[in-house]
PDB file of N, CA, C and O in Angstrom:
ATOM      1  N   THR V 996       3.959 -78.047  26.309  1.00 57.00           N
ATOM      2  CA  THR V 996       2.882 -78.881  25.629  1.00 57.00           C
ATOM      3  C   THR V 996       3.629 -79.802  24.840  1.00 57.00           C
ATOM      4  O   THR V 996       4.501 -79.481  24.103  1.00 57.00           O
ATOM      5  N   SER V 997       3.149 -81.141  24.857  1.00 72.00           N
ATOM      6  CA  SER V 997       3.817 -82.135  24.183  1.00 72.00           C
ATOM      7  C   SER V 997       2.686 -82.695  23.101  1.00 72.00           C
ATOM      8  O   SER V 997       1.568 -82.554  23.240  1.00 72.00           O
ATOM      9  N   SER V 998       3.361 -83.233  22.152  1.00 74.00           N
ATOM     10  CA  SER V 998       2.522 -83.800  21.018  1.00 74.00           C
ATOM     11  C   SER V 998       3.177 -85.021  20.557  1.00 74.00           C
ATOM     12  O   SER V 998       4.350 -85.485  20.978  1.00 74.00           O
ATOM     13  N   PRO V 999       2.531 -85.915  19.918  1.00 79.00           N
ATOM     14  CA  PRO V 999       2.989 -87.176  19.232  1.00 79.00           C
ATOM     15  C   PRO V 999       4.133 -86.742  18.415  1.00 79.00           C
ATOM     16  O   PRO V 999       4.155 -85.752  17.758  1.00 79.00           O
ATOM     17  N   PRO V1000       5.288 -87.592  18.357  1.00 87.00           N
ATOM     18  CA  PRO V1000       6.490 -87.309  17.705  1.00 87.00           C
ATOM     19  C   PRO V1000       6.034 -87.166  16.219  1.00 87.00           C
ATOM     20  O   PRO V1000       5.228 -87.803  15.649  1.00 87.00           O
ATOM     21  N   GLY V1001       6.717 -86.339  15.473  1.00 91.00           N
ATOM     22  CA  GLY V1001       6.579 -85.840  14.144  1.00 91.00           C
ATOM     23  C   GLY V1001       5.307 -84.985  13.832  1.00 91.00           C
ATOM     24  O   GLY V1001       5.196 -84.428  12.630  1.00 91.00           O
ATOM     25  N   ASP V1002       4.374 -84.754  14.888  1.00 94.00           N
ATOM     26  CA  ASP V1002       3.442 -83.627  14.592  1.00 94.00           C
ATOM     27  C   ASP V1002       3.999 -82.217  14.245  1.00 94.00           C
ATOM     28  O   ASP V1002       4.978 -81.936  14.902  1.00 94.00           O
ATOM     29  N   LEU V1003       3.238 -81.597  13.408  1.00 94.00           N
ATOM     30  CA  LEU V1003       3.690 -80.285  13.165  1.00 94.00           C
ATOM     31  C   LEU V1003       3.130 -79.366  14.180  1.00 94.00           C
ATOM     32  O   LEU V1003       1.859 -79.572  14.674  1.00 94.00           O
ATOM     33  N   GLN V1004       3.716 -78.343  14.776  1.00 93.00           N
ATOM     34  CA  GLN V1004       3.336 -77.331  15.676  1.00 93.00           C
ATOM     35  C   GLN V1004       3.191 -75.977  15.398  1.00 93.00           C
ATOM     36  O   GLN V1004       4.133 -75.522  14.696  1.00 93.00           O
ATOM     37  N   PHE V1005       1.904 -75.464  15.460  1.00 91.00           N
ATOM     38  CA  PHE V1005       1.721 -74.109  15.263  1.00 91.00           C
ATOM     39  C   PHE V1005       1.490 -73.122  16.409  1.00 91.00           C
ATOM     40  O   PHE V1005       0.225 -73.213  16.739  1.00 91.00           O
ATOM     41  N   PRO V1006       2.225 -72.422  16.951  1.00 90.00           N
ATOM     42  CA  PRO V1006       1.856 -71.751  18.083  1.00 90.00           C
ATOM     43  C   PRO V1006       1.018 -70.442  17.766  1.00 90.00           C
ATOM     44  O   PRO V1006       1.350 -69.717  16.839  1.00 90.00           O
ATOM     45  N   ILE V1007      -0.010 -70.435  18.293  1.00 85.00           N
ATOM     46  CA  ILE V1007      -1.068 -69.067  18.139  1.00 85.00           C
ATOM     47  C   ILE V1007      -0.633 -68.118  18.973  1.00 85.00           C
ATOM     48  O   ILE V1007      -0.622 -67.011  18.625  1.00 85.00           O
ATOM     49  N   ASP V1008      -0.635 -68.327  20.196  1.00 85.00           N
ATOM     50  CA  ASP V1008      -0.234 -67.378  21.217  1.00 85.00           C
ATOM     51  C   ASP V1008       0.458 -68.317  22.406  1.00 85.00           C
ATOM     52  O   ASP V1008       0.659 -69.271  22.465  1.00 85.00           O
ATOM     53  N   SER V1009       0.699 -67.466  23.581  1.00 87.00           N
ATOM     54  CA  SER V1009       1.417 -68.256  24.625  1.00 87.00           C
ATOM     55  C   SER V1009       0.625 -69.412  25.188  1.00 87.00           C
ATOM     56  O   SER V1009       1.287 -70.192  25.858  1.00 87.00           O
ATOM     57  N   ASP V1010      -0.595 -69.262  25.072  1.00 87.00           N
ATOM     58  CA  ASP V1010      -1.529 -70.266  25.660  1.00 87.00           C
ATOM     59  C   ASP V1010      -2.209 -71.203  24.721  1.00 87.00           C
ATOM     60  O   ASP V1010      -3.026 -72.141  25.036  1.00 87.00           O
ATOM     61  N   LEU V1011      -1.878 -71.131  23.479  1.00 86.00           N
ATOM     62  CA  LEU V1011      -2.531 -71.883  22.438  1.00 86.00           C
ATOM     63  C   LEU V1011      -1.483 -72.402  21.411  1.00 86.00           C
ATOM     64  O   LEU V1011      -0.942 -71.668  20.706  1.00 86.00           O
ATOM     65  N   VAL V1012      -1.577 -73.809  21.041  1.00 88.00           N
ATOM     66  CA  VAL V1012      -0.584 -74.449  20.009  1.00 88.00           C
ATOM     67  C   VAL V1012      -1.517 -75.433  19.172  1.00 88.00           C
ATOM     68  O   VAL V1012      -2.384 -76.234  19.902  1.00 88.00           O
ATOM     69  N   VAL V1013      -1.533 -75.397  18.013  1.00 89.00           N
ATOM     70  CA  VAL V1013      -2.360 -76.171  17.104  1.00 89.00           C
ATOM     71  C   VAL V1013      -1.341 -77.313  16.750  1.00 89.00           C
ATOM     72  O   VAL V1013      -0.217 -76.909  16.159  1.00 89.00           O
ATOM     73  N   PHE V1014      -1.696 -78.593  16.823  1.00 93.00           N
ATOM     74  CA  PHE V1014      -0.874 -79.693  16.343  1.00 93.00           C
ATOM     75  C   PHE V1014      -1.588 -80.231  15.152  1.00 93.00           C
ATOM     76  O   PHE V1014      -2.896 -80.595  15.160  1.00 93.00           O
ATOM     77  N   VAL V1015      -0.847 -80.574  14.007  1.00 93.00           N
ATOM     78  CA  VAL V1015      -1.326 -81.134  12.950  1.00 93.00           C
ATOM     79  C   VAL V1015      -0.299 -82.395  12.649  1.00 93.00           C
ATOM     80  O   VAL V1015       0.738 -82.325  12.562  1.00 93.00           O
ATOM     81  N   GLU V1016      -1.107 -83.513  12.218  1.00 94.00           N
ATOM     82  CA  GLU V1016      -0.353 -84.687  11.657  1.00 94.00           C
ATOM     83  C   GLU V1016       0.143 -84.336  10.379  1.00 94.00           C
ATOM     84  O   GLU V1016      -0.600 -83.894   9.587  1.00 94.00           O
ATOM     85  N   PRO V1017       1.435 -84.744  10.038  1.00 94.00           N
ATOM     86  CA  PRO V1017       2.014 -84.463   8.665  1.00 94.00           C
ATOM     87  C   PRO V1017       0.991 -84.881   7.615  1.00 94.00           C
ATOM     88  O   PRO V1017       0.866 -84.186   6.560  1.00 94.00           O
ATOM     89  N   ILE V1018       0.555 -85.949   7.589  1.00 93.00           N
ATOM     90  CA  ILE V1018      -0.366 -86.559   6.547  1.00 93.00           C
ATOM     91  C   ILE V1018      -1.599 -85.741   6.263  1.00 93.00           C
ATOM     92  O   ILE V1018      -2.125 -85.801   5.180  1.00 93.00           O
ATOM     93  N   SER V1019      -2.081 -84.983   7.353  1.00 91.00           N
ATOM     94  CA  SER V1019      -3.220 -83.988   7.308  1.00 91.00           C
ATOM     95  C   SER V1019      -2.891 -82.719   6.733  1.00 91.00           C
ATOM     96  O   SER V1019      -3.843 -81.946   6.341  1.00 91.00           O
ATOM     97  N   PHE V1020      -1.611 -82.348   6.873  1.00 92.00           N
ATOM     98  CA  PHE V1020      -1.341 -80.982   6.528  1.00 92.00           C
ATOM     99  C   PHE V1020      -1.661 -80.529   5.103  1.00 92.00           C
ATOM    100  O   PHE V1020      -2.156 -79.409   4.919  1.00 92.00           O
ATOM    101  N   PRO V1021      -1.536 -81.236   4.100  1.00 90.00           N
ATOM    102  CA  PRO V1021      -1.962 -80.906   2.712  1.00 90.00           C
ATOM    103  C   PRO V1021      -3.290 -80.421   2.629  1.00 90.00           C
ATOM    104  O   PRO V1021      -3.735 -79.507   1.895  1.00 90.00           O
ATOM    105  N   MET V1022      -4.409 -81.068   3.550  1.00 88.00           N
ATOM    106  CA  MET V1022      -5.720 -80.845   3.320  1.00 88.00           C
ATOM    107  C   MET V1022      -6.160 -79.676   4.137  1.00 88.00           C
ATOM    108  O   MET V1022      -7.097 -79.071   4.111  1.00 88.00           O
ATOM    109  N   LEU V1023      -5.281 -79.300   5.127  1.00 89.00           N
ATOM    110  CA  LEU V1023      -5.298 -78.172   5.988  1.00 89.00           C
ATOM    111  C   LEU V1023      -4.586 -76.892   5.816  1.00 89.00           C
ATOM    112  O   LEU V1023      -4.824 -75.778   6.283  1.00 89.00           O
ATOM    113  N   LYS V1024      -3.628 -76.946   4.614  1.00 90.00           N
ATOM    114  CA  LYS V1024      -2.789 -75.783   4.400  1.00 90.00           C
ATOM    115  C   LYS V1024      -3.574 -74.777   4.099  1.00 90.00           C
ATOM    116  O   LYS V1024      -4.456 -74.680   3.293  1.00 90.00           O
ATOM    117  N   GLY V1025      -3.393 -73.526   4.491  1.00 91.00           N
ATOM    118  CA  GLY V1025      -4.010 -72.280   4.307  1.00 91.00           C
ATOM    119  C   GLY V1025      -5.382 -72.041   5.169  1.00 91.00           C
ATOM    120  O   GLY V1025      -6.017 -70.967   5.045  1.00 91.00           O
ATOM    121  N   THR V1026      -5.532 -72.963   6.103  1.00 92.00           N
ATOM    122  CA  THR V1026      -6.805 -72.848   6.970  1.00 92.00           C
ATOM    123  C   THR V1026      -6.618 -71.812   7.808  1.00 92.00           C
ATOM    124  O   THR V1026      -5.519 -71.607   8.503  1.00 92.00           O
ATOM    125  N   HIS V1027      -7.657 -70.895   8.050  1.00 92.00           N
ATOM    126  CA  HIS V1027      -7.806 -69.953   8.981  1.00 92.00           C
ATOM    127  C   HIS V1027      -8.630 -70.449  10.235  1.00 92.00           C
ATOM    128  O   HIS V1027      -9.733 -71.057  10.049  1.00 92.00           O
ATOM    129  N   ILE V1028      -8.298 -70.169  11.440  1.00 90.00           N
ATOM    130  CA  ILE V1028      -9.075 -70.483  12.547  1.00 90.00           C
ATOM    131  C   ILE V1028      -9.471 -69.307  13.189  1.00 90.00           C
ATOM    132  O   ILE V1028      -8.902 -68.278  13.479  1.00 90.00           O
ATOM    133  N   ASP V1029     -10.780 -69.298  13.451  1.00 91.00           N
ATOM    134  CA  ASP V1029     -11.437 -67.949  14.053  1.00 91.00           C
ATOM    135  C   ASP V1029     -12.359 -68.410  15.254  1.00 91.00           C
ATOM    136  O   ASP V1029     -13.058 -69.558  15.152  1.00 91.00           O
ATOM    137  N   TYR V1030     -12.409 -67.686  16.274  1.00 89.00           N
ATOM    138  CA  TYR V1030     -13.097 -67.935  17.554  1.00 89.00           C
ATOM    139  C   TYR V1030     -14.448 -67.018  17.250  1.00 89.00           C
ATOM    140  O   TYR V1030     -14.407 -65.956  17.191  1.00 89.00           O
ATOM    141  N   VAL V1031     -15.615 -67.680  17.269  1.00 92.00           N
ATOM    142  CA  VAL V1031     -17.021 -66.956  17.034  1.00 92.00           C
ATOM    143  C   VAL V1031     -17.802 -67.120  18.494  1.00 92.00           C
ATOM    144  O   VAL V1031     -17.900 -68.342  18.911  1.00 92.00           O
ATOM    145  N   GLN V1032     -18.209 -65.974  18.779  1.00 93.00           N
ATOM    146  CA  GLN V1032     -19.108 -66.035  20.084  1.00 93.00           C
ATOM    147  C   GLN V1032     -20.516 -65.630  19.734  1.00 93.00           C
ATOM    148  O   GLN V1032     -20.737 -64.478  19.208  1.00 93.00           O
ATOM    149  N   LYS V1033     -21.539 -66.413  20.065  1.00 92.00           N
ATOM    150  CA  LYS V1033     -22.827 -66.026  19.919  1.00 92.00           C
ATOM    151  C   LYS V1033     -23.607 -66.175  21.300  1.00 92.00           C
ATOM    152  O   LYS V1033     -23.798 -67.135  21.874  1.00 92.00           O
ATOM    153  N   GLY V1034     -23.935 -65.033  21.840  1.00 93.00           N
ATOM    154  CA  GLY V1034     -24.582 -65.205  23.236  1.00 93.00           C
ATOM    155  C   GLY V1034     -23.559 -65.699  24.188  1.00 93.00           C
ATOM    156  O   GLY V1034     -22.467 -65.341  24.280  1.00 93.00           O
ATOM    157  N   LEU V1035     -23.799 -66.715  24.826  1.00 94.00           N
ATOM    158  CA  LEU V1035     -23.039 -67.610  26.034  1.00 94.00           C
ATOM    159  C   LEU V1035     -22.212 -68.533  25.287  1.00 94.00           C
ATOM    160  O   LEU V1035     -21.526 -69.238  25.962  1.00 94.00           O
ATOM    161  N   THR V1036     -22.454 -68.792  23.917  1.00 94.00           N
ATOM    162  CA  THR V1036     -21.797 -70.006  23.359  1.00 94.00           C
ATOM    163  C   THR V1036     -20.615 -69.416  22.366  1.00 94.00           C
ATOM    164  O   THR V1036     -20.823 -68.480  21.651  1.00 94.00           O
ATOM    165  N   GLY V1037     -19.645 -70.219  22.522  1.00 93.00           N
ATOM    166  CA  GLY V1037     -18.433 -69.886  21.714  1.00 93.00           C
ATOM    167  C   GLY V1037     -17.784 -70.937  21.037  1.00 93.00           C
ATOM    168  O   GLY V1037     -18.055 -72.276  21.480  1.00 93.00           O
ATOM    169  N   LYS V1038     -17.328 -70.858  19.827  1.00 88.00           N
ATOM    170  CA  LYS V1038     -16.786 -72.045  19.104  1.00 88.00           C
ATOM    171  C   LYS V1038     -15.625 -71.779  18.214  1.00 88.00           C
ATOM    172  O   LYS V1038     -15.570 -70.463  17.819  1.00 88.00           O
ATOM    173  N   LEU V1039     -14.951 -72.653  17.638  1.00 86.00           N
ATOM    174  CA  LEU V1039     -13.958 -72.445  16.836  1.00 86.00           C
ATOM    175  C   LEU V1039     -14.538 -72.752  15.205  1.00 86.00           C
ATOM    176  O   LEU V1039     -15.215 -73.672  15.292  1.00 86.00           O
ATOM    177  N   LYS V1040     -14.209 -71.730  14.353  1.00 87.00           N
ATOM    178  CA  LYS V1040     -14.734 -71.905  13.039  1.00 87.00           C
ATOM    179  C   LYS V1040     -13.512 -71.897  12.171  1.00 87.00           C
ATOM    180  O   LYS V1040     -12.437 -71.175  12.374  1.00 87.00           O
ATOM    181  N   PHE V1041     -13.513 -73.108  11.367  1.00 87.00           N
ATOM    182  CA  PHE V1041     -12.239 -73.419  10.477  1.00 87.00           C
ATOM    183  C   PHE V1041     -12.654 -72.928   9.038  1.00 87.00           C
ATOM    184  O   PHE V1041     -13.771 -73.326   8.422  1.00 87.00           O
ATOM    185  N   ILE V1042     -12.056 -72.004   8.364  1.00 89.00           N
ATOM    186  CA  ILE V1042     -12.091 -71.569   7.172  1.00 89.00           C
ATOM    187  C   ILE V1042     -11.118 -72.218   6.224  1.00 89.00           C
ATOM    188  O   ILE V1042     -10.010 -71.738   6.341  1.00 89.00           O
ATOM    189  N   ASN V1043     -11.433 -73.210   5.439  1.00 88.00           N
ATOM    190  CA  ASN V1043     -10.270 -73.951   4.661  1.00 88.00           C
ATOM    191  C   ASN V1043     -10.470 -73.638   3.186  1.00 88.00           C
ATOM    192  O   ASN V1043     -11.615 -73.938   2.572  1.00 88.00           O
ATOM    193  N   PRO V1044      -9.466 -73.103   2.622  1.00 90.00           N
ATOM    194  CA  PRO V1044      -9.690 -72.613   1.126  1.00 90.00           C
ATOM    195  C   PRO V1044      -9.652 -73.835   0.421  1.00 90.00           C
ATOM    196  O   PRO V1044      -9.993 -73.814  -0.904  1.00 90.00           O
ATOM    197  N   ASN V1045      -9.215 -75.058   0.762  1.00 87.00           N
ATOM    198  CA  ASN V1045      -9.274 -76.245  -0.123  1.00 87.00           C
ATOM    199  C   ASN V1045     -10.635 -76.955   0.133  1.00 87.00           C
ATOM    200  O   ASN V1045     -10.810 -77.845  -0.787  1.00 87.00           O
ATOM    201  N   GLN V1046     -11.478 -76.472   0.900  1.00 88.00           N
ATOM    202  CA  GLN V1046     -12.904 -77.153   1.081  1.00 88.00           C
ATOM    203  C   GLN V1046     -13.760 -76.944  -0.190  1.00 88.00           C
ATOM    204  O   GLN V1046     -13.790 -75.907  -0.702  1.00 88.00           O
ATOM    205  N   ILE V1047     -14.305 -78.067  -0.832  1.00 89.00           N
ATOM    206  CA  ILE V1047     -15.188 -77.791  -1.932  1.00 89.00           C
ATOM    207  C   ILE V1047     -16.773 -78.109  -1.624  1.00 89.00           C
ATOM    208  O   ILE V1047     -17.650 -77.926  -2.181  1.00 89.00           O
ATOM    209  N   ALA V1048     -16.890 -78.933  -0.481  1.00 89.00           N
ATOM    210  CA  ALA V1048     -18.285 -79.329   0.053  1.00 89.00           C
ATOM    211  C   ALA V1048     -17.984 -79.531   1.573  1.00 89.00           C
ATOM    212  O   ALA V1048     -17.137 -79.840   2.081  1.00 89.00           O
ATOM    213  N   SER V1049     -19.205 -79.521   2.383  1.00 85.00           N
ATOM    214  CA  SER V1049     -19.307 -79.841   3.643  1.00 85.00           C
ATOM    215  C   SER V1049     -20.785 -80.414   4.013  1.00 85.00           C
ATOM    216  O   SER V1049     -21.643 -79.969   3.241  1.00 85.00           O
ATOM    217  N   CYS V1050     -20.809 -81.015   4.985  1.00 85.00           N
ATOM    218  CA  CYS V1050     -22.155 -81.501   5.300  1.00 85.00           C
ATOM    219  C   CYS V1050     -22.887 -80.456   6.245  1.00 85.00           C
ATOM    220  O   CYS V1050     -22.266 -79.374   6.559  1.00 85.00           O
ATOM    221  N   GLY V1051     -24.061 -80.527   6.469  1.00 82.00           N
ATOM    222  CA  GLY V1051     -24.938 -79.554   6.976  1.00 82.00           C
ATOM    223  C   GLY V1051     -24.704 -79.277   8.452  1.00 82.00           C
ATOM    224  O   GLY V1051     -24.656 -78.037   8.855  1.00 82.00           O
ATOM    225  N   CYS V1052     -24.174 -80.221   9.266  1.00 81.00           N
ATOM    226  CA  CYS V1052     -23.715 -80.177  10.515  1.00 81.00           C
ATOM    227  C   CYS V1052     -22.311 -79.459  10.814  1.00 81.00           C
ATOM    228  O   CYS V1052     -21.968 -78.997  11.894  1.00 81.00           O
ATOM    229  N   GLY V1053     -21.377 -79.502   9.733  1.00 71.00           N
ATOM    230  CA  GLY V1053     -20.129 -78.920   9.875  1.00 71.00           C
ATOM    231  C   GLY V1053     -19.072 -80.011  10.451  1.00 71.00           C
ATOM    232  O   GLY V1053     -18.086 -79.416  10.631  1.00 71.00           O
ATOM    233  N   GLU V1054     -19.479 -81.113  10.534  1.00 77.00           N
ATOM    234  CA  GLU V1054     -18.469 -82.171  11.156  1.00 77.00           C
ATOM    235  C   GLU V1054     -17.459 -82.747   9.952  1.00 77.00           C
ATOM    236  O   GLU V1054     -16.601 -83.182  10.527  1.00 77.00           O
ATOM    237  N   SER V1055     -17.922 -82.670   8.792  1.00 83.00           N
ATOM    238  CA  SER V1055     -17.028 -83.232   7.782  1.00 83.00           C
ATOM    239  C   SER V1055     -17.094 -82.338   6.605  1.00 83.00           C
ATOM    240  O   SER V1055     -17.922 -81.560   6.216  1.00 83.00           O
ATOM    241  N   PHE V1056     -16.034 -82.711   5.739  1.00 82.00           N
ATOM    242  CA  PHE V1056     -15.885 -81.687   4.441  1.00 82.00           C
ATOM    243  C   PHE V1056     -15.305 -82.639   3.452  1.00 82.00           C
ATOM    244  O   PHE V1056     -14.565 -83.509   3.747  1.00 82.00           O
ATOM    245  N   SER V1057     -15.277 -82.094   2.142  1.00 88.00           N
ATOM    246  CA  SER V1057     -14.493 -82.678   1.015  1.00 88.00           C
ATOM    247  C   SER V1057     -13.542 -81.542   0.550  1.00 88.00           C
ATOM    248  O   SER V1057     -13.866 -80.419   0.512  1.00 88.00           O
ATOM    249  N   ILE V1058     -12.481 -82.049   0.039  1.00 84.00           N
ATOM    250  CA  ILE V1058     -11.309 -81.085  -0.363  1.00 84.00           C
ATOM    251  C   ILE V1058     -11.118 -81.344  -1.824  1.00 84.00           C
ATOM    252  O   ILE V1058     -11.444 -82.322  -2.315  1.00 84.00           O
ATOM    253  N   GLU V1059     -10.710 -80.369  -2.662  1.00 76.00           N
ATOM    254  CA  GLU V1059     -10.244 -80.505  -3.912  1.00 76.00           C
ATOM    255  C   GLU V1059      -8.771 -81.249  -4.041  1.00 76.00           C
ATOM    256  O   GLU V1059      -7.922 -80.732  -3.399  1.00 76.00           O
ATOM    257  N   GLU V1060      -8.842 -82.403  -4.822  1.00 68.00           N
ATOM    258  CA  GLU V1060      -7.538 -83.030  -4.819  1.00 68.00           C
ATOM    259  C   GLU V1060      -6.767 -82.292  -5.888  1.00 68.00           C
ATOM    260  O   GLU V1060      -7.172 -81.898  -6.914  1.00 68.00           O
ATOM    261  N   LYS V1061      -5.408 -82.208  -5.708  1.00 63.00           N
ATOM    262  CA  LYS V1061      -4.423 -81.500  -6.490  1.00 63.00           C
ATOM    263  C   LYS V1061      -3.430 -82.491  -6.934  1.00 63.00           C
ATOM    264  O   LYS V1061      -3.000 -83.256  -6.445  1.00 63.00           O
TER     265      LYS V1061
END
């Protein structure tokens, strides 16, 4: 699997690698990714300890600046 030069790579297993831009890493550090299945629908759920607020649809979030 290839990524843009400089991206951080986090292998999850032999079939899955997560790529993160270095500028985004401080906002995502410590994030857990979980796969949730309800009926026939599955999605990835991101649990970010840096998050202090999110929108109702789950598309955007705010983090605590340190």
